[in-house]
Coordinates of C-alpha atoms and ligand atoms in Angstrom, one line a residue:
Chain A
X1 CA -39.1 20.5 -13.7
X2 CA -37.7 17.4 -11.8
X3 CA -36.7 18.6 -8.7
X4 CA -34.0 16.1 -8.5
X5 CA -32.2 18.6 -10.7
X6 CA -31.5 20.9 -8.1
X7 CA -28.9 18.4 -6.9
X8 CA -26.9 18.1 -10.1
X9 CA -24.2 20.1 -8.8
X10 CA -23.7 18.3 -5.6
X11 CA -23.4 15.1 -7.2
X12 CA -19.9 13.4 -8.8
X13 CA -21.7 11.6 -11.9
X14 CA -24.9 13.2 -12.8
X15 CA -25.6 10.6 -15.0
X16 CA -25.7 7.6 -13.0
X17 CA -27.4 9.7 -10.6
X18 CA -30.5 10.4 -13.0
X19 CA -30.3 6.8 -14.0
X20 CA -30.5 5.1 -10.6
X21 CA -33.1 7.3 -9.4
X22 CA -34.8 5.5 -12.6
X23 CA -34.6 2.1 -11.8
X24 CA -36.8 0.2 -9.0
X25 CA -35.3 -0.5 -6.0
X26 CA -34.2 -4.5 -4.9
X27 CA -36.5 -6.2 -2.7
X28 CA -34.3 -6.2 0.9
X29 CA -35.0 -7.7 4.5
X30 CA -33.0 -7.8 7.6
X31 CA -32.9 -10.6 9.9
X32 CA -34.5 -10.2 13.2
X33 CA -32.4 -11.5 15.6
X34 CA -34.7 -11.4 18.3
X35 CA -36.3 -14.7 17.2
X36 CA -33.4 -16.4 14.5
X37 CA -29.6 -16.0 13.3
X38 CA -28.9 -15.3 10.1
X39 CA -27.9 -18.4 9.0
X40 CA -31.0 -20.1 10.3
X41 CA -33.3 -17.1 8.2
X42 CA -30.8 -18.1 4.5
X43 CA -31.7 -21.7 5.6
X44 CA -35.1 -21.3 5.5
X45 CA -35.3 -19.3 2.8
X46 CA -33.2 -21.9 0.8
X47 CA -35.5 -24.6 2.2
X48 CA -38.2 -22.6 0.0
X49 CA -35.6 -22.3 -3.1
X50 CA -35.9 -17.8 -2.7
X51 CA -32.9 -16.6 -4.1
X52 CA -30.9 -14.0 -2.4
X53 CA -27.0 -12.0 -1.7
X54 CA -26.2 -11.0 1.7
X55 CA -25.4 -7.4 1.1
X56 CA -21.3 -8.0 2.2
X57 CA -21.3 -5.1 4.6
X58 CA -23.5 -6.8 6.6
X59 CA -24.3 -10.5 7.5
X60 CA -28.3 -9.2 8.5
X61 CA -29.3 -8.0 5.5
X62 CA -30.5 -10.1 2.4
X63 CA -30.9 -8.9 -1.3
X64 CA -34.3 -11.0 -2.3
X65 CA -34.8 -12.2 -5.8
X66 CA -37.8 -10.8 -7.1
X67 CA -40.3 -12.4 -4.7
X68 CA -41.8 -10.5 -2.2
X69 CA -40.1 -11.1 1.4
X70 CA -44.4 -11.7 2.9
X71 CA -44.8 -14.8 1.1
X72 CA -41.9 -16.7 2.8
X73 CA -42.3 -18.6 6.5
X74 CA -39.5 -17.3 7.9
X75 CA -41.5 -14.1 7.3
X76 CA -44.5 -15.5 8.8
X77 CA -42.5 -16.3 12.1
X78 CA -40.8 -12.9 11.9
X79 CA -37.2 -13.6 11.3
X80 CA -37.5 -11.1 8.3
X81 CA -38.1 -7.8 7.9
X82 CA -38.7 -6.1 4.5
X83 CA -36.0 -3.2 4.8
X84 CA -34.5 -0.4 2.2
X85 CA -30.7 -1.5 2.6
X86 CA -29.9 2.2 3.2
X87 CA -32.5 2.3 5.9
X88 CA -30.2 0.3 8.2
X89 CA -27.5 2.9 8.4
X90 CA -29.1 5.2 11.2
X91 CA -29.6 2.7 14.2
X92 CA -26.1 1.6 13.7
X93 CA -25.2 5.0 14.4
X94 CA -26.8 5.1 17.3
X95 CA -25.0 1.8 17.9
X96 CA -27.7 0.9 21.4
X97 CA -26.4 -1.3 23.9
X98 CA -28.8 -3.7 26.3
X99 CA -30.4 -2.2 29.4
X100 CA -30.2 1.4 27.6
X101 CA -33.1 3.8 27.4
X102 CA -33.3 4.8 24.1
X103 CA -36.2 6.7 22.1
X104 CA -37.2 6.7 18.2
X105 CA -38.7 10.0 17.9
X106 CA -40.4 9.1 14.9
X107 CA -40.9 5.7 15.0
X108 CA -43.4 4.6 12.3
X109 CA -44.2 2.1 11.2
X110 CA -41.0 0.5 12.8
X111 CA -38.3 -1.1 10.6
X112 CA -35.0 1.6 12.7
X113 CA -37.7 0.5 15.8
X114 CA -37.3 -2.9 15.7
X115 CA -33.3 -3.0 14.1
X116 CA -33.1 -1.1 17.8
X117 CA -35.0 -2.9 19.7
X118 CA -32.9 -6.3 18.4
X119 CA -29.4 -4.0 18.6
X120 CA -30.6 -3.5 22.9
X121 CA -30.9 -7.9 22.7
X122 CA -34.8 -6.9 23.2
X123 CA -33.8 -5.4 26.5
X124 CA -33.8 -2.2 28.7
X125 CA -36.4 0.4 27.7
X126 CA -37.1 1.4 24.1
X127 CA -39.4 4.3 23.2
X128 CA -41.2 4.3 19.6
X129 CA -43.4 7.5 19.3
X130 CA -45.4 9.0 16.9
X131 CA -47.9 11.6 16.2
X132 CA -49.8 10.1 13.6
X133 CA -51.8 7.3 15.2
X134 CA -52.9 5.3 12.3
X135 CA -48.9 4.6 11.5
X136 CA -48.8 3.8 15.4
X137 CA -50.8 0.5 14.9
X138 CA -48.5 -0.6 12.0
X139 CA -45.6 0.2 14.3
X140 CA -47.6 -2.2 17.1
X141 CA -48.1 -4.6 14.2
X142 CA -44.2 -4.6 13.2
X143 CA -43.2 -4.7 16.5
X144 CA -44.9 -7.8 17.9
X145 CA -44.5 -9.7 14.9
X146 CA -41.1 -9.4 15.3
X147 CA -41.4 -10.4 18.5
X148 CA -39.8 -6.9 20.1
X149 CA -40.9 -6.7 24.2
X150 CA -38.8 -3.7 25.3
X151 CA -40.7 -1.3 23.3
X152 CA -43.3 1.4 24.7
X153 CA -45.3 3.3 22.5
X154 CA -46.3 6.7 22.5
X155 CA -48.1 9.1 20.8
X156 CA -46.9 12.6 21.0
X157 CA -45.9 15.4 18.9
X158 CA -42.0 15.0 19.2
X159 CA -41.4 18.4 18.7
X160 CA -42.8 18.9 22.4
X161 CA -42.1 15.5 23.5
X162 CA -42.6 14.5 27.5
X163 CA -40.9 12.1 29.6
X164 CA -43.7 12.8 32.4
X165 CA -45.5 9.1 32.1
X166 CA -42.2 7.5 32.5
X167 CA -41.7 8.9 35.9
X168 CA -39.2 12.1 34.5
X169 CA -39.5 15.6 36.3
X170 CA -38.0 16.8 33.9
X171 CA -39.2 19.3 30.4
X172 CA -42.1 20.8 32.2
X173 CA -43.0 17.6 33.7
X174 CA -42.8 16.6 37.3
X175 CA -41.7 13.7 39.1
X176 CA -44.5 10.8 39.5
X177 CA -46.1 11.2 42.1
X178 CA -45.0 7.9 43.4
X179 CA -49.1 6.3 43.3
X180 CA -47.5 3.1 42.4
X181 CA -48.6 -0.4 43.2
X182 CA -47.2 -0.4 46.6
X183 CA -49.0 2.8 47.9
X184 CA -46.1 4.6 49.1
X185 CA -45.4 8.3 48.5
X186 CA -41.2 7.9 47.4
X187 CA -40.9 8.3 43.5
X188 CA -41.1 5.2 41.7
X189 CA -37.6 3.5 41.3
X190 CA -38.7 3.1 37.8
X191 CA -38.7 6.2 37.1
X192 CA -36.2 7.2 33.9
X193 CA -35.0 11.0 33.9
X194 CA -33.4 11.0 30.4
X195 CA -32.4 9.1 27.5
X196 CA -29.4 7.5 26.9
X197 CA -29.6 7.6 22.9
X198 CA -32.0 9.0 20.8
X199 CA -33.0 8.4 17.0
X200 CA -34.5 11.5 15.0
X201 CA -35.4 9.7 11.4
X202 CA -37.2 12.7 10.3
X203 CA -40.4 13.5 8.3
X204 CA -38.8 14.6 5.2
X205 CA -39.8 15.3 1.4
X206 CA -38.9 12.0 0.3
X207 CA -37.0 12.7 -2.1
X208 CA -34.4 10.1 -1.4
X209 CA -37.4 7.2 -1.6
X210 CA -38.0 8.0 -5.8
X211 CA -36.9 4.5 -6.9
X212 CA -40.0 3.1 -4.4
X213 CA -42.4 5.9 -5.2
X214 CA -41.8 8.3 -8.4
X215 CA -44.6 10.0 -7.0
X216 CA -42.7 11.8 -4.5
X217 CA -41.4 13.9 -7.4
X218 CA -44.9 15.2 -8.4
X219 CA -45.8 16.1 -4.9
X220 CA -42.7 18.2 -4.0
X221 CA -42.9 22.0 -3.6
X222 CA -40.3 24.0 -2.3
X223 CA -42.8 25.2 0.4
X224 CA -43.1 21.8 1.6
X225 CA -39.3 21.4 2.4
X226 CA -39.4 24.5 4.2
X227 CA -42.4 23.3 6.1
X228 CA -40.7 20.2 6.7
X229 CA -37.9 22.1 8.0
X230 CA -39.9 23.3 11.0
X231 CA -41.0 20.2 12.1
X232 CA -37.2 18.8 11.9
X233 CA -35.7 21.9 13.8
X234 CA -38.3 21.1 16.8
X235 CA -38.4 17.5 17.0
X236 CA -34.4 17.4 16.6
X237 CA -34.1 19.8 19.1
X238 CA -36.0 18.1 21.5
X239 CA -33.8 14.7 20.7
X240 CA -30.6 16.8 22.1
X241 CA -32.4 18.3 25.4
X242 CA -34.6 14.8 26.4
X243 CA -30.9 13.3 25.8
X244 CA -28.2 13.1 29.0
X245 CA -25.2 14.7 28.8
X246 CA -22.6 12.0 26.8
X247 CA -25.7 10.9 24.8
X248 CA -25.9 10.1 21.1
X249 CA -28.6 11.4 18.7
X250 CA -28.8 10.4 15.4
X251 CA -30.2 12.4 12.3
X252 CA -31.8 10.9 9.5
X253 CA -33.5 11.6 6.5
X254 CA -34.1 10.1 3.0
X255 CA -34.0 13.5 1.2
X256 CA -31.3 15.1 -0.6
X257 CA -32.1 18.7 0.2
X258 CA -29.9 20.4 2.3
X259 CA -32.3 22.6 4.0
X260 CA -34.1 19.7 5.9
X261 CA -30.4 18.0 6.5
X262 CA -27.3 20.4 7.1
X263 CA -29.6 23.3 7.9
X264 CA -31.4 21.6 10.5
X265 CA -27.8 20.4 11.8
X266 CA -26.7 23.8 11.7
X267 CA -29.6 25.1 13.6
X268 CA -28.8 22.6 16.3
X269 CA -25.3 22.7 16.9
X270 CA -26.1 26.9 17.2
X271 CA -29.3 26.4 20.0
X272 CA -28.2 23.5 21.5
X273 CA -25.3 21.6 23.4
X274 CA -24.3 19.3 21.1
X275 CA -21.5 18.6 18.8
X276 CA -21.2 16.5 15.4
X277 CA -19.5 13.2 16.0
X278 CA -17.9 11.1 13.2
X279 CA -18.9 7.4 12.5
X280 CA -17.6 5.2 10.2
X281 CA -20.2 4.2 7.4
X282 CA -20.4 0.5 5.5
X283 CA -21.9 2.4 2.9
X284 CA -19.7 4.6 0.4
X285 CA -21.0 7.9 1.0
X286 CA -20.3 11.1 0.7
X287 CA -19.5 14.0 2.9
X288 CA -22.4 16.6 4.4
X289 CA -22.1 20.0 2.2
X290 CA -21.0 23.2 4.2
X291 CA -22.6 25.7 1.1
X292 CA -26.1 26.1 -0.8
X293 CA -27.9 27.9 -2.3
X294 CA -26.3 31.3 -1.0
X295 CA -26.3 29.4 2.6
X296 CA -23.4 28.7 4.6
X297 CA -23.8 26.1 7.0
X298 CA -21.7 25.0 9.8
X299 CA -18.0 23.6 9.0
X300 CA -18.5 20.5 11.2
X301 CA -21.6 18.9 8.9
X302 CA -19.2 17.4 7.1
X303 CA -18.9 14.7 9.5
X304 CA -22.9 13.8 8.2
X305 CA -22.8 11.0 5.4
X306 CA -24.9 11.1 2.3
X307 CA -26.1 8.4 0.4
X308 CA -26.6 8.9 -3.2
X309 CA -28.8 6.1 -4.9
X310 CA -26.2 5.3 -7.6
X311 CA -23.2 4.8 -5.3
X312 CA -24.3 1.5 -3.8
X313 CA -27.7 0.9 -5.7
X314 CA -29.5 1.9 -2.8
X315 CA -32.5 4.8 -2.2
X316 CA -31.1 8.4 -1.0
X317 CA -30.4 8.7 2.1
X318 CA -28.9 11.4 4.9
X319 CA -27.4 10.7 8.6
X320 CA -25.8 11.8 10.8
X321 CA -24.1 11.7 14.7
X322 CA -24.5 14.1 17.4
X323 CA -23.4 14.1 20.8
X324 CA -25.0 15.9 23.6
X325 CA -22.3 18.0 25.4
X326 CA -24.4 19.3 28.6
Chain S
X1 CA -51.6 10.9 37.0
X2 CA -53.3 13.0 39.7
X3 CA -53.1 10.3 42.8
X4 CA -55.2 8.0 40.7
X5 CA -54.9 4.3 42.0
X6 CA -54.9 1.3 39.9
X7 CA -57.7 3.0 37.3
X8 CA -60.3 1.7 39.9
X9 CA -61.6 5.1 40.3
X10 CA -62.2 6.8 36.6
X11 CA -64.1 5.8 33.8
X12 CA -67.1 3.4 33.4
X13 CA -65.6 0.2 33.9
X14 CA -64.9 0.2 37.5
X15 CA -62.5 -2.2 38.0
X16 CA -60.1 -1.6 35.3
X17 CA -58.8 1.2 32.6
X18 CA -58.3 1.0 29.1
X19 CA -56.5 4.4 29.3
X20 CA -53.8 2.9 30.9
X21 CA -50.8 0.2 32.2
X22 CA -51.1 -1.5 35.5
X23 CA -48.6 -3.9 36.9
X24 CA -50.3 -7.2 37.6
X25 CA -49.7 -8.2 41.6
X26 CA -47.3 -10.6 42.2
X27 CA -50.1 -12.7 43.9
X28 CA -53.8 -12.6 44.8
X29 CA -52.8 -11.8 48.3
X30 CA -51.5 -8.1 46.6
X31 CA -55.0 -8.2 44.4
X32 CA -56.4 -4.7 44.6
X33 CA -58.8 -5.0 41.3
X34 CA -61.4 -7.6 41.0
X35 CA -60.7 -10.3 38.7
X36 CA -57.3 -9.0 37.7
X37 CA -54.9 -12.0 37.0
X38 CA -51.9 -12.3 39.2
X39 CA -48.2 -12.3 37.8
X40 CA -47.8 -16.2 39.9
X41 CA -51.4 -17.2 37.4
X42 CA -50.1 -15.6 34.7
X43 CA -46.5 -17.6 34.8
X44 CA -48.7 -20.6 36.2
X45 CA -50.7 -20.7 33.4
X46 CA -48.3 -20.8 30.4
X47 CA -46.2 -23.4 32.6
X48 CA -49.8 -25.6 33.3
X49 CA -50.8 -25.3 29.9
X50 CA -47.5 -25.4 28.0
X51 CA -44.8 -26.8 30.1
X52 CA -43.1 -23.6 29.7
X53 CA -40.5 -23.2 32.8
X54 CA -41.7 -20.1 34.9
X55 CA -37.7 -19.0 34.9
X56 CA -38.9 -18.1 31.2
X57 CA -40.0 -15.0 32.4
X58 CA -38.1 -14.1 35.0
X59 CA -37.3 -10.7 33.2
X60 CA -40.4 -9.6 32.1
X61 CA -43.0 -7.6 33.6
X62 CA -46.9 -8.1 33.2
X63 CA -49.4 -5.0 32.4
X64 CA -53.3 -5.5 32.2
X65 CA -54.4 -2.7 29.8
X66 CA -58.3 -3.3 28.6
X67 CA -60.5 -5.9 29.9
X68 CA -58.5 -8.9 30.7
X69 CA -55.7 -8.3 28.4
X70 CA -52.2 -8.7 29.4
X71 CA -49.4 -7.7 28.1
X72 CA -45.7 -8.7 28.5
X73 CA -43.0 -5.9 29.1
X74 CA -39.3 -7.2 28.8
X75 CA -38.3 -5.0 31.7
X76 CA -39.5 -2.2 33.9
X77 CA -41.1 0.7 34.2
X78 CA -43.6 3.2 36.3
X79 CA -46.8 2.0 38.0
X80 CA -49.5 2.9 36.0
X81 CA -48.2 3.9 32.8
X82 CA -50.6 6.0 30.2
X83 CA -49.1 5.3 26.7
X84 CA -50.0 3.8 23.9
X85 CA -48.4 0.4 24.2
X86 CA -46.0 -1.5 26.8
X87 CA -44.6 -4.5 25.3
X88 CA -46.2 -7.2 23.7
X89 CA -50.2 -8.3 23.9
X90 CA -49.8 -11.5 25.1
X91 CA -52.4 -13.1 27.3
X92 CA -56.6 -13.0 26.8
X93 CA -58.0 -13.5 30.8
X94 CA -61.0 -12.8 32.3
X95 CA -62.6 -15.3 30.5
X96 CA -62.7 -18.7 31.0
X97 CA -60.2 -20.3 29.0
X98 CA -57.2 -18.3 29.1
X99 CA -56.5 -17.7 25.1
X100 CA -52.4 -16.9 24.4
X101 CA -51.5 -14.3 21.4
X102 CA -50.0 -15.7 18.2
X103 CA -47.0 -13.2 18.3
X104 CA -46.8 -14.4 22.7
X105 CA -46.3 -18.2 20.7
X106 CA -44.4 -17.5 18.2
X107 CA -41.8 -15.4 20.8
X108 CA -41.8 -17.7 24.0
X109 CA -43.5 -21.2 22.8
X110 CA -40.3 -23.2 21.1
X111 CA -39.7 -24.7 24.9
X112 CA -43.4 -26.3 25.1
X113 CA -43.5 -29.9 26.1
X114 CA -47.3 -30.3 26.1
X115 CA -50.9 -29.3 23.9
X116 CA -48.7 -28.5 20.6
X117 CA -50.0 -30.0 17.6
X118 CA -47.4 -30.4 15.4
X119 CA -48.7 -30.0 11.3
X120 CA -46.3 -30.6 8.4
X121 CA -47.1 -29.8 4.2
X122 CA -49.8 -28.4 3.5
X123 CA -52.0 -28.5 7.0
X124 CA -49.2 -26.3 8.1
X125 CA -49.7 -24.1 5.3
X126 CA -53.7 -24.0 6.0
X127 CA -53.3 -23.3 9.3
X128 CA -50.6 -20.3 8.4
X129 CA -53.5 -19.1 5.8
X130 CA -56.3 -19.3 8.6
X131 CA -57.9 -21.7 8.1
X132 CA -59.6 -24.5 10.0
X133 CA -59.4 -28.5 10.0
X134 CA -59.9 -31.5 10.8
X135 CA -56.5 -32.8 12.5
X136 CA -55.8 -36.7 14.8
X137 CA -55.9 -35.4 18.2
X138 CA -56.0 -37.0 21.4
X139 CA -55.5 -34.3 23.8
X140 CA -56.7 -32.0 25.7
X141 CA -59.4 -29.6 23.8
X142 CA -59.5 -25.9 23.8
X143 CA -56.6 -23.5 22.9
X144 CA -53.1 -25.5 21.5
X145 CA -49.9 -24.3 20.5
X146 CA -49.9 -25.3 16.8
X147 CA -45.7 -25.9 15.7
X148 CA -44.2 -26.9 12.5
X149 CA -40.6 -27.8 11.7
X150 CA -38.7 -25.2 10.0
X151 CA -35.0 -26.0 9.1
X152 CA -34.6 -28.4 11.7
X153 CA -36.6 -27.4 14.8
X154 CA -40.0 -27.2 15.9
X155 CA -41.1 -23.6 15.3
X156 CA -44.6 -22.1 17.0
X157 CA -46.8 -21.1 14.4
X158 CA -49.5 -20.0 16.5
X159 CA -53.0 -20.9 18.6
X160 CA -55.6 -23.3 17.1
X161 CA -59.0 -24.0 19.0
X162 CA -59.4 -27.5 19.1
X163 CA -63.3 -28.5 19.5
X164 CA -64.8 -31.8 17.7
X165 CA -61.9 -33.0 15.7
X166 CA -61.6 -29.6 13.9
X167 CA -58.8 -27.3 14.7
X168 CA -59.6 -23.7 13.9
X169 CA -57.1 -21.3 13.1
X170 CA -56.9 -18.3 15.2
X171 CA -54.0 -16.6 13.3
X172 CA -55.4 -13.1 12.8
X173 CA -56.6 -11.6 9.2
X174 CA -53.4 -9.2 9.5
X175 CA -50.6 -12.4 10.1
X176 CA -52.4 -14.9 7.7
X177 CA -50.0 -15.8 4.1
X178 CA -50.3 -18.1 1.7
X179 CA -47.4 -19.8 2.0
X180 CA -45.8 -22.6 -0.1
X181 CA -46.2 -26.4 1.3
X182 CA -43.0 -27.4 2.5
X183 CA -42.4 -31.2 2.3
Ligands
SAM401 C1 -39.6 8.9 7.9 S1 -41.0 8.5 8.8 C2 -40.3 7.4 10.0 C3 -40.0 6.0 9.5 C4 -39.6 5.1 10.6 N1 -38.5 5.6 11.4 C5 -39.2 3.7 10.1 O1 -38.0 3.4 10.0 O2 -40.0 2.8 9.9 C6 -41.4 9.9 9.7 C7 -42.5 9.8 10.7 O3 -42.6 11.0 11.5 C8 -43.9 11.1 11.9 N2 -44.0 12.5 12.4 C9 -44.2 13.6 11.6 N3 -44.3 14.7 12.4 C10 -44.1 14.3 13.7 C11 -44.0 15.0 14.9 N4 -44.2 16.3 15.0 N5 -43.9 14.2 16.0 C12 -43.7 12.9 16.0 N6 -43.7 12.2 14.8 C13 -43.9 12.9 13.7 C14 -44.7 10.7 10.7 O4 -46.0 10.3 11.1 C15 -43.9 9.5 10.2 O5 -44.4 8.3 10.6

């Protein structure tokens, strides 16, 4: 059975649902405005006759005609970014201002990264982690390409994430112990205690990504989301208690299965401090369901926006806005 | 982080660590590691080699993870720092000529007033793809900043070695494209 089918009920038109999960998705990039403007990257790409649309809602991202973004120069000098449309919606939720600490729990390989990283103006302190190493080094790649300079990379499980080597006594860590360059013993003036926003764009089961990879559809098992699930609950978790009190975190995933989206929500705003914030999408999307399955799940998830892939011929796609309360 | 200092005192390589970030000194008079470039060479060289204006990187930090390899941090942080990366690599020292990053060019080299070769059509697109020729060159020989013009401005492409009339690319496998010749 297509496991998409589980979501027939949850969805307006179940016909142009089936059918734009069907069609491939439209090649994409966002401008990096770390190194160019906008109108400088739809210069040079009409400088090389590539067709595109800016995608309305948003002057930084491009709809490509057919060609591959790689084979352009402005690629080469990384004023592009190959980018899923939808995939932009999550770091302007978190909406990162310059000079902030901010982390991307699950940061590879890096486009939310680096759409941070150029949100912050390339400044303050930018944390990309993840625990799968070999996706690090495309992260690296990504990263400098684009020219990104705030960024430090790290390679923990997020579920258990420490602040420890950037100074931070806090979560089981302990302040540094102040061997710094000039030799004395007073903690490092460095040092950062907690982070100002934090991004959680979650291992998930894919589902959402079907128009890029119809394999995702043979792969899935129901044990898998629940697997999944774990992970989320954990690293989400951790998001909300490494965040300061007045901090945003930001949920993501591109699945449609509300056991690794509301669920996880739900757990959250039950174990942690934390409430759900609302945030205006450019997207159309719909609202986050409070029923499934037989599970109720907290009233306030309706405030999360889903993206269905025939609503603006995008892949599927989940978010959504907390705020850390204490 | 158990009172280490400067990475001087663990692993094989005596003077420096590859397991972690250390701030350069400001200037040899702070040197503490042997052969470690200072923050005032670091700046000096880019301004000596490039013309770029020191005031360029007046918010940036400098880390020397790894033999001789620096890397650029667009702010601040704790003195050593044991993650995975800090930045961006930028600099190649410890050896004798001093050899830039293409991603450090592409990011700070549009200001350069001096050793950029400047390639239009198709060398431009060779030199993009990685590979080497012969180019008219007067200069200085050794590492250049290699530019083209992109809608209207001079845009760094990257570092050639310039040795005997042939400049070899040095853009790495994972940057090379083919790229159309732009007239
Ligand atoms: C959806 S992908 C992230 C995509 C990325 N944010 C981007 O925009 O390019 C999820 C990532 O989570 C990582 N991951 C899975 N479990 C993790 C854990 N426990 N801690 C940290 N990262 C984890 C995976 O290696 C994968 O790279």
């Amino acid at each position: 059975m297509n496991p998409l089918e589980r979501y027939a009920p949850l969805v307006d038109d179940e016909e142009a649902f089936f059918a734009a999960c069907e069609r491939p998705l439209p090649s994409v990039v966002r401008v990096n405005t770390i190194k160019t403007t906008p109108e400088r990257a739809r210069e040079a790409l009409d400088e090389e006759d590539v067709g595109y649309e800016p995608a309305g809602w948003h002057d930084e991202i491009l709809k490509l005609d057919g060609r591959s973004p790689g084979t352009t120069w402005p690629y080469f000098h990384g004023w592009l970014h190959g980018q899923e449309e939808v995939s932009a919606l999550p770091a302007l939720a978190v909406d990162p201002q310059p000079g902030e600490f901010v982390w991307d729990a699950c940061a590879a390989p890096g486009s939310k990264t680096t759409q941070l990283a150029a949100q912050m103006d390339d400044t303050g302190l930018l944390v990309g982690n993840d625990n799968n190493l070999g996706r690090l080094s495309a992260l690296r790649h990504n990263a400098e390409r684009l020219g990104v300079t705030n960024l430090a990379v790290t390679n923990q499980d997020a579920r258990n994430f420490s602040l420890k080597p950037f100074g931070s006594d806090q979560f089981g860590g302990y302040r540094y112990d102040g061997s710094d360059s000039d030799g004395d013993d007073e903690p490092d003036e460095a040092a950062r205690e907690a982070f100002d926003r934090a991004l959680v764009d979650a291992p998930c089961s894919c589902e959402g990504t079907v128009r890029k990879n119809p394999d995702v559809l043979d792969q899935w098992t129901l044990d898998h989301v629940h697997s999944v699930a774990g992970i989320q609950k954990g690293v989400l978790r951790r998001a909300i208690q490494a965040t300061k009190p007045g901090g945003t975190v930001v949920y993501s995933t591109c699945t449609f299965a509300p056991e690794e989206n509301e669920a996880i929500l739900t757990h959250a705003l039950e174990e942690e401090d934390c409430r759900m914030v609302e945030f205006d999408s450019p997207l159309d999307t719909v609202s986050g369901v409070t029923e499934w399955e037989g599970e109720e799940y907290h009233p306030d998830v309706t405030k999360a926006h889903r993206v269905y892939p025939h609503h603006n011929d995008t892949g599927g796609f989940f978010c959504a806005k907390l705020e850390v309360t204490a | 982080m158990s009172g280490e200092h400067d990475g001087d005192e663990t692993g094989d390589t005596p003077s420096n660590s590859g397991q972690q970030f250390d701030r350069l000194p400001a200037t040899a008079d702070e040197r503490e590691v042997p052969g470690r470039a200072t923050r005032e060479e670091v700046v000096g060289w880019w301004e000596e080699r490039f013309g770029i204006s020191p005031e360029t990187f007046d918010e940036f930090t400098f880390w020397e993870k790894g033999k001789g390899k620096i890397w650029a941090f667009g702010g601040d942080t704790v003195d050593p720092i044991r993650i995975e990366g800090l930045g961006m690599a930028f600099l190649r020292t410890r050896q004798e000529h001093w050899k830039p990053t293409t991603n450090a060019v592409q990011r700070f080299g549009r200001d350069a007033t001096k050793n950029v070769v400047e390639l239009s059509g198709e060398a431009a697109t060779r030199f993009a793809a990685g590979e080497d020729q012969e180019v008219e060159w007067d200069g200085d020989w050794g590492y250049l900043l290699v530019a083209h013009e992109l809608v209207g401005e001079r845009e760094p492409m990257g570092v050639g070695l310039y040795l005997h009339g042939e400049l070899r690319s040095t853009v790495p496998k994972g940057r090379q494209e083919s790229l159309p010749v732009l007239d």
